[in-house]
Coordinates of C-alpha atoms in Angstrom, one line a residue:
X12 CA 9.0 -16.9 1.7
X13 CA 12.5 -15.2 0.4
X14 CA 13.5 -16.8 -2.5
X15 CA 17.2 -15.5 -1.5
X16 CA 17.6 -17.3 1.4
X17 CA 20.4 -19.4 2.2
X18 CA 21.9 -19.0 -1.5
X19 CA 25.4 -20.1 -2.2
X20 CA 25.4 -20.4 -5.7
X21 CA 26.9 -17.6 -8.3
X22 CA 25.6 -14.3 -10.4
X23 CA 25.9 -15.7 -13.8
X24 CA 27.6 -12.9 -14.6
X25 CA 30.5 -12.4 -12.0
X26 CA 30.9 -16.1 -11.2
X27 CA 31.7 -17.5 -15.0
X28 CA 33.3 -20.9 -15.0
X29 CA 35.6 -21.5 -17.6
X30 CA 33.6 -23.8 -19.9
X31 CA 30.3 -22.4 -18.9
X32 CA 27.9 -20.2 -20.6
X33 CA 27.0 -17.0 -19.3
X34 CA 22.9 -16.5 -18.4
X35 CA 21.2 -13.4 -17.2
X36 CA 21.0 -13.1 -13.5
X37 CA 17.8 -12.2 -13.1
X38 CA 15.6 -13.1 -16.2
X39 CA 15.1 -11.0 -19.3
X40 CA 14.6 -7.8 -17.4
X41 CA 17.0 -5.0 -17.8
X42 CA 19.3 -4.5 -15.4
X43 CA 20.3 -1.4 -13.2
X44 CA 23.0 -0.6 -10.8
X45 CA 22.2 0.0 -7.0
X46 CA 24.0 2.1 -4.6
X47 CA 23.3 1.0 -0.7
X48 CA 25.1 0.5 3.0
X49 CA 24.6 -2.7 4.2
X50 CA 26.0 -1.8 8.1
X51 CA 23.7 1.0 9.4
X52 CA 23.4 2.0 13.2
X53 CA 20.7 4.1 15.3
X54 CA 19.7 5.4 18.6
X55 CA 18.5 1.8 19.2
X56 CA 21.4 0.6 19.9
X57 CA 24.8 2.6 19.7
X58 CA 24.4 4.8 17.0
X59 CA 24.0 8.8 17.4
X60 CA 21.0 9.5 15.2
X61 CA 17.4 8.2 14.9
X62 CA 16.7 6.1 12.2
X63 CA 14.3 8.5 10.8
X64 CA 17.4 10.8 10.7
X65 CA 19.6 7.9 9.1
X66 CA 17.7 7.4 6.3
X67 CA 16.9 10.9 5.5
X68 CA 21.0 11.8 5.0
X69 CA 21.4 8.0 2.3
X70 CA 18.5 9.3 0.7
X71 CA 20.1 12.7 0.3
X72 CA 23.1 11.7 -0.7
X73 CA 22.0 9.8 -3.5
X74 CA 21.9 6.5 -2.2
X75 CA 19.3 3.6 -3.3
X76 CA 19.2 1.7 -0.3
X77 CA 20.3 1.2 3.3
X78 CA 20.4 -2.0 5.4
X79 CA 20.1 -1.3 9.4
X80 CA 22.0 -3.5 11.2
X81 CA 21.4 -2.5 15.1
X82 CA 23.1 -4.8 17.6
X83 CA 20.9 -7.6 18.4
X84 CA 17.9 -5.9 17.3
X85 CA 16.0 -5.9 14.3
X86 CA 14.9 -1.9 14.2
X87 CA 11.6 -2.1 11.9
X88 CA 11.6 -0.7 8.4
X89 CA 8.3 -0.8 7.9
X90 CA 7.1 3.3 8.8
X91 CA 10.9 4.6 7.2
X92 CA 9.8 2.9 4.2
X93 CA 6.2 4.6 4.0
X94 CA 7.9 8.0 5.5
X95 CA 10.8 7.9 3.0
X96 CA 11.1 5.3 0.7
X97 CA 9.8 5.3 -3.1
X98 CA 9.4 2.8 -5.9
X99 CA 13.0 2.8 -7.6
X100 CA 14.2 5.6 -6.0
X101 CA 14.9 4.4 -2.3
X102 CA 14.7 1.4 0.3
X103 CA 15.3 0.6 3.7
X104 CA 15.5 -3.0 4.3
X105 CA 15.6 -4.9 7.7
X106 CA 18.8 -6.5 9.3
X107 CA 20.2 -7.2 12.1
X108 CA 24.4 -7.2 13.6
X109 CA 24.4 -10.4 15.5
X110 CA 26.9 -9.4 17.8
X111 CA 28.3 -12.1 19.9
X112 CA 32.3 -13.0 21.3
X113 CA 34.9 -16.2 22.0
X114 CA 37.6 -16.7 23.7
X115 CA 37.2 -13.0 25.0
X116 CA 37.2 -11.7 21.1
X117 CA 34.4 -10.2 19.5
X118 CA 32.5 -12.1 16.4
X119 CA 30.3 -9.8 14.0
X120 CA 28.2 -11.1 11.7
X121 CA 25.5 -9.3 9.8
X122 CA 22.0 -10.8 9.0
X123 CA 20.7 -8.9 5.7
X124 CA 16.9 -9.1 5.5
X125 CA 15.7 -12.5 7.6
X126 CA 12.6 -13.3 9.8
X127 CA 12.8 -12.4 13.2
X128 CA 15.7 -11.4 16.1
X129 CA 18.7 -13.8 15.8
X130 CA 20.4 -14.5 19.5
X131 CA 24.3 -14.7 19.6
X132 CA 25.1 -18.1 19.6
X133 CA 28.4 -18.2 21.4
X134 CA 31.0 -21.0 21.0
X135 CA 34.0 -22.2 22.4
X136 CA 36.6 -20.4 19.8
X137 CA 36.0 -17.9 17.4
X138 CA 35.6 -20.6 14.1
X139 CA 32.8 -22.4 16.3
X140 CA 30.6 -18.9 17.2
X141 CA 31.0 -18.2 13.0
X142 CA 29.6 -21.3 12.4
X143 CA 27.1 -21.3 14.8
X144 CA 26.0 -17.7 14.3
X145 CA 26.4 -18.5 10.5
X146 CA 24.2 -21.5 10.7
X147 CA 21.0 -19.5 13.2
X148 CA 21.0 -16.4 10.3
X149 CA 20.5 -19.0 7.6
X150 CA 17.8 -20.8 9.8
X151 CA 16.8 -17.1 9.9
X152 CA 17.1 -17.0 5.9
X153 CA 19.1 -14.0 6.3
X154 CA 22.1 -13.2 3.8
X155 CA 25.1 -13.6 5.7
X156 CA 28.1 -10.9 6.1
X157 CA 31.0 -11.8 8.4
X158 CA 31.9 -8.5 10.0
X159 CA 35.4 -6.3 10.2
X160 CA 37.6 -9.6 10.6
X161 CA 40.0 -7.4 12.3
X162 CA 38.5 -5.9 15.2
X163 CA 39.9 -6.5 17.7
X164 CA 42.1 -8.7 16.2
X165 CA 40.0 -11.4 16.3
X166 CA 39.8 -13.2 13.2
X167 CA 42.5 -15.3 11.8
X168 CA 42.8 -17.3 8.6
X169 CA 42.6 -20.3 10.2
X170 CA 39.0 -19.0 12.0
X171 CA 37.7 -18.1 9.2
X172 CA 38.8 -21.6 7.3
X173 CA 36.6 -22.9 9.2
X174 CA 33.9 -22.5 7.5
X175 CA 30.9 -20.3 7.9
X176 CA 27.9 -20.6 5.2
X177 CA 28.7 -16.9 5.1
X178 CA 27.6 -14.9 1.7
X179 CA 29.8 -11.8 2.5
X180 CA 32.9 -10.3 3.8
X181 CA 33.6 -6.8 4.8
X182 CA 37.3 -5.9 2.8
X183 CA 36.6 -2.4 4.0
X184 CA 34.7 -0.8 7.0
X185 CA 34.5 2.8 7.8
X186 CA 35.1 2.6 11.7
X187 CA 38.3 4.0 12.7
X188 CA 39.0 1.0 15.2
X189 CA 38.8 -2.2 12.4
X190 CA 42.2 -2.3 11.2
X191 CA 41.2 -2.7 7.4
X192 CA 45.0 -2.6 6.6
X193 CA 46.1 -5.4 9.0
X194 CA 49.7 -4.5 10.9
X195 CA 52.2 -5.9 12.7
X196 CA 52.5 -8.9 11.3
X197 CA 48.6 -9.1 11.2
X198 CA 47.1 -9.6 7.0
X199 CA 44.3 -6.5 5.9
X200 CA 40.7 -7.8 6.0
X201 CA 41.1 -7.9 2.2
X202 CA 44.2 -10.6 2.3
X203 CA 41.9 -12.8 4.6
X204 CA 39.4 -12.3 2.1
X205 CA 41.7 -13.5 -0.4
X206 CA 42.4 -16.3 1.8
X207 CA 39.2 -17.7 1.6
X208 CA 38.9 -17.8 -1.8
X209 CA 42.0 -19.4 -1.8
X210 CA 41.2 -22.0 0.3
X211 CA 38.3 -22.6 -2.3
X212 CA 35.3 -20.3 -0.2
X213 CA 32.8 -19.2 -2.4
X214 CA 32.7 -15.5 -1.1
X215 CA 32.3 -11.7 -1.8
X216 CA 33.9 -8.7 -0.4
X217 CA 31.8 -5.6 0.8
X218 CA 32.7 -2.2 2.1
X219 CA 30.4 -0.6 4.4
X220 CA 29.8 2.5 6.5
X221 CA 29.4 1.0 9.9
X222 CA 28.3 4.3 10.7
X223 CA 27.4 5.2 13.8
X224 CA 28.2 8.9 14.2
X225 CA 25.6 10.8 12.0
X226 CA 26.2 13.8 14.0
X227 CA 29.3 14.5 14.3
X228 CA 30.7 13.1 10.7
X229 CA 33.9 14.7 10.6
X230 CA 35.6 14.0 14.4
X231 CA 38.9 11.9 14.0
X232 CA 37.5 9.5 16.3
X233 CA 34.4 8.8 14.3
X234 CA 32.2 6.2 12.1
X235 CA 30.6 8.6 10.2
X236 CA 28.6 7.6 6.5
X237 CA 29.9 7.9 3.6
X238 CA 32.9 5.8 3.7
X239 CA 32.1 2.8 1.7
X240 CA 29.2 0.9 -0.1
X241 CA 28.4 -1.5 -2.6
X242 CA 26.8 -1.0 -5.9
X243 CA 24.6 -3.9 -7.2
X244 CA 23.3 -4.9 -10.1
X245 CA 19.6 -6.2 -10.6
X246 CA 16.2 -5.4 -12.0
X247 CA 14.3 -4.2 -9.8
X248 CA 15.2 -1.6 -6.5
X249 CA 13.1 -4.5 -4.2
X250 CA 14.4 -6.7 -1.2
X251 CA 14.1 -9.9 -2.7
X252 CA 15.8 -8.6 -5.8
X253 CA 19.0 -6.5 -4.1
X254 CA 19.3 -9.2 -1.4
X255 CA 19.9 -11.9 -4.3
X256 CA 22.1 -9.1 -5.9
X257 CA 24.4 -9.9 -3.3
X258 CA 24.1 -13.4 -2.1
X259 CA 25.3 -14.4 -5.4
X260 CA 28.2 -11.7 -6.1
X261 CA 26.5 -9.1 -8.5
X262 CA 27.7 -6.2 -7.0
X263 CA 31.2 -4.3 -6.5
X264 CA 32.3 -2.5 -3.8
X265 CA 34.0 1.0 -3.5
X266 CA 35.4 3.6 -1.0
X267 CA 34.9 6.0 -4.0
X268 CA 35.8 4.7 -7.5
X269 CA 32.6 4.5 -10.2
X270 CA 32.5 1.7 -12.1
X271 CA 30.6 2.0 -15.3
X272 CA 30.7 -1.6 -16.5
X273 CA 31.9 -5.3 -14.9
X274 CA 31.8 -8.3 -18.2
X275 CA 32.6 -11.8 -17.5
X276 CA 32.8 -14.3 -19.8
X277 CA 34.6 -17.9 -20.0
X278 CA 37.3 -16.1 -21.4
X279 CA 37.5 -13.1 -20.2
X280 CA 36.9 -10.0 -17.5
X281 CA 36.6 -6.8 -18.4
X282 CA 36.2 -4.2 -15.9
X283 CA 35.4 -0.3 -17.5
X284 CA 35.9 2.7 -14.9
X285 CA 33.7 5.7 -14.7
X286 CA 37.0 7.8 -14.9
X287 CA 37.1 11.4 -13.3
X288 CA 39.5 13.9 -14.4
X289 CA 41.2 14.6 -11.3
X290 CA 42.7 11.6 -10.8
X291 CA 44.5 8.5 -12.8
X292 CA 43.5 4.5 -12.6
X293 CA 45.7 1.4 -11.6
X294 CA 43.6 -2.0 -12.5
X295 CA 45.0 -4.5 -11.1
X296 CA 43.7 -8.7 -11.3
X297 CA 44.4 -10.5 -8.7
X298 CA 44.4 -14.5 -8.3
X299 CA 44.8 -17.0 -6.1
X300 CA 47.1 -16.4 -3.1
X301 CA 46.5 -12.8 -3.7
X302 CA 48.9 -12.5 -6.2
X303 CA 48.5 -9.9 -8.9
X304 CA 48.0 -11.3 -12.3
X305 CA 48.2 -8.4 -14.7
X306 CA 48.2 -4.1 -14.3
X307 CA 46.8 -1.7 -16.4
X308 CA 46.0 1.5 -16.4
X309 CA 43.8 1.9 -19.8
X310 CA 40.0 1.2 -19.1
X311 CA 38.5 -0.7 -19.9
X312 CA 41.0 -3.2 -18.8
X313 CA 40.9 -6.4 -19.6
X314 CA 42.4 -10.0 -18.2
X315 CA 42.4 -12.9 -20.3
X316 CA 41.4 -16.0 -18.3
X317 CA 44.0 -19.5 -18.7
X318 CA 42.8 -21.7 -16.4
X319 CA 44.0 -22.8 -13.3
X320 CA 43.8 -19.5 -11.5
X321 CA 41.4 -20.3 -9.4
X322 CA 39.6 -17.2 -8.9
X323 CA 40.2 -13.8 -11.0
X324 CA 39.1 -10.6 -9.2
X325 CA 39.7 -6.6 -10.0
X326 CA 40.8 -3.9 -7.6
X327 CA 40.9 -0.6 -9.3
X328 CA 43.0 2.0 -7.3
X329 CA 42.7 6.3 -8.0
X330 CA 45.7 8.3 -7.0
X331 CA 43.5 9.9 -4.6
X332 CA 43.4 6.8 -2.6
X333 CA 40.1 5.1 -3.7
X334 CA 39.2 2.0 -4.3
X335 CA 36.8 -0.4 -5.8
X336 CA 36.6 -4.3 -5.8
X337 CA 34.7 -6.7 -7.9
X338 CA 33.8 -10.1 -7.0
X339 CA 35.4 -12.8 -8.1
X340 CA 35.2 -15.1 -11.0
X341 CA 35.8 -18.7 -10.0
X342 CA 37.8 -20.9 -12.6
X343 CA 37.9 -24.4 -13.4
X344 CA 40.6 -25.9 -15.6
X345 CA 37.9 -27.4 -17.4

């Protein structure tokens, strides 16, 4: 039994209501920070590499732990993790890209850890085969990840309004065909992401790999690693502990930006940046409707919380073009 599964509820420390008293997430233990790819390809089904290969380049570059995410398969973990994993150091945990399509557009949805092979559960619009799929990865007691809204276009606001059960939504994935920005006319994954909140969803952004091409990581045309991952916070480098991590929103993610703290309190979130000396820092917090609340450029930064914002969230941009994203912190007028 997962003790994760099916959570909806909040990290006590990213999801503070105002009112509410902060607890620690997980216990009394200390806590540590987590590097890992939760969208992961292989030679079983249309990656480049084998997954013996895959995990071999996350563990050398530094990474703690990497979710693979075949389509429609659940590749086992099982020999990797005797072959290559090691007690705090490195993980490979099960999952599975429940890859389905409606109304002739594809629907995406990552199950993180989980029992068994979910099938694509089909439906007769995009909003019905997220809520289906949604609904047969919690059955699954999977953690949820609704998948590069934008490919091929086929995830509005109103689909995704319609409610899923998802934990978790890709605001940036490393294909080159999953139009993170949005265009013509069309919102970036991260303003749907925005619009969920919005619309009162209880749900956290994730940036991801997607990777596919291992061996040729630098063609234009490519999904190579390396692009974007989340760092989470928890006690211990285990499944049941990193898969909790992010089902409740204690994590952030980043295409490159090093975080070296993320506070919440009733009053307030602070947000402290690893700071490099080549480049310069732009925090912004960001509020319902996606509208930016306060900018600094000083770390840490710091937004007081009034009430009735909804939801406060950080981006923090580089002037090299990186970014990373907390989760948000939900706010009640009480």
């Amino acid at each position: 039994m997962r003790p994760w599964a099916g959570i909806v509820c909040l990290g006590a420390l990213l999801a503070v209501r105002a009112g509410a008293s902060a607890q620690p997430p997980q216990g009394d233990a200390p806590l540590k920070w987590f590097k890992g790819n939760t969208h992961t390809h292989s030679l079983n089904s249309d990656g480049d590499s084998t997954p013996d290969d895959v995990v071999r380049w996350y563990r050398e570059q530094r990474y703690h732990f990497v979710v693979f995410t075949d389509h429609n398969l659940v590749t086992p973990v099982e020999g990797l993790n005797a072959a290559v994993g090691m007690p705090e150091r490195f993980l490979v945990i099960r999952g599975e890209e429940v890859t389905d399509q409606a109304a002739g557009k594809p629907v995406h949805l990552n199950m993180l850890g989980g029992e068994g092979v979910v099938q694509p559960q089909g439906g007769a619009n995009v909003a019905e085969a997220l809520r289906r799929n949604a609904a047969a990865i919690t059955a699954a007691r999977g953690v949820i990840s609704i998948n590069h809204p934008n490919f091929g276009w086929s995830m509005s606001a109103a689909d995704l309004a319609g409610g899923t059960g998802a934990h978790l939504i890709e605001v940036h994935n490393g294909h080159f065909m999953v139009n993170n920005a949005g265009g013509g006319g069309q919102p970036g994954a991260e303003a749907l992401w925005d619009s969920m909140l919005s619309a009162g969803g209880r749900i956290f952004g994730v940036a991801s790999d997607d990777m596919h091409q291992l061996k040729q990581p630098w063609a234009r045309a490519s999904a190579r690693p390396g692009q974007g991952w989340v760092v989470v916070r928890a006690a211990r480098l285990a499944e049941d502990a990193i898969l909790s991590a992010l089902a409740s929103g204690d994590f952030y993610a980043s295409t490159g930006v090093e975080l070296s703290d993320i506070g919440a309190t009733p009053q307030r979130l602070t947000v402290t940046v690893k700071e490099q000396s080549f480049a310069k820092y732009t925090i912004q917090f960001i509020g319902r409707g996606g509208r930016i609340l306060k900018e600094a450029v000083a770390s840490p930064a710091r937004y007081d919380i009034a009430g009735g914002e909804g939801y406060v969230r950080a981006k923090v941009l580089d002037s090299n073009g990186q970014v990373a994203w907390t989760q948000p912190v939900f706010v009640s007028t009480r």
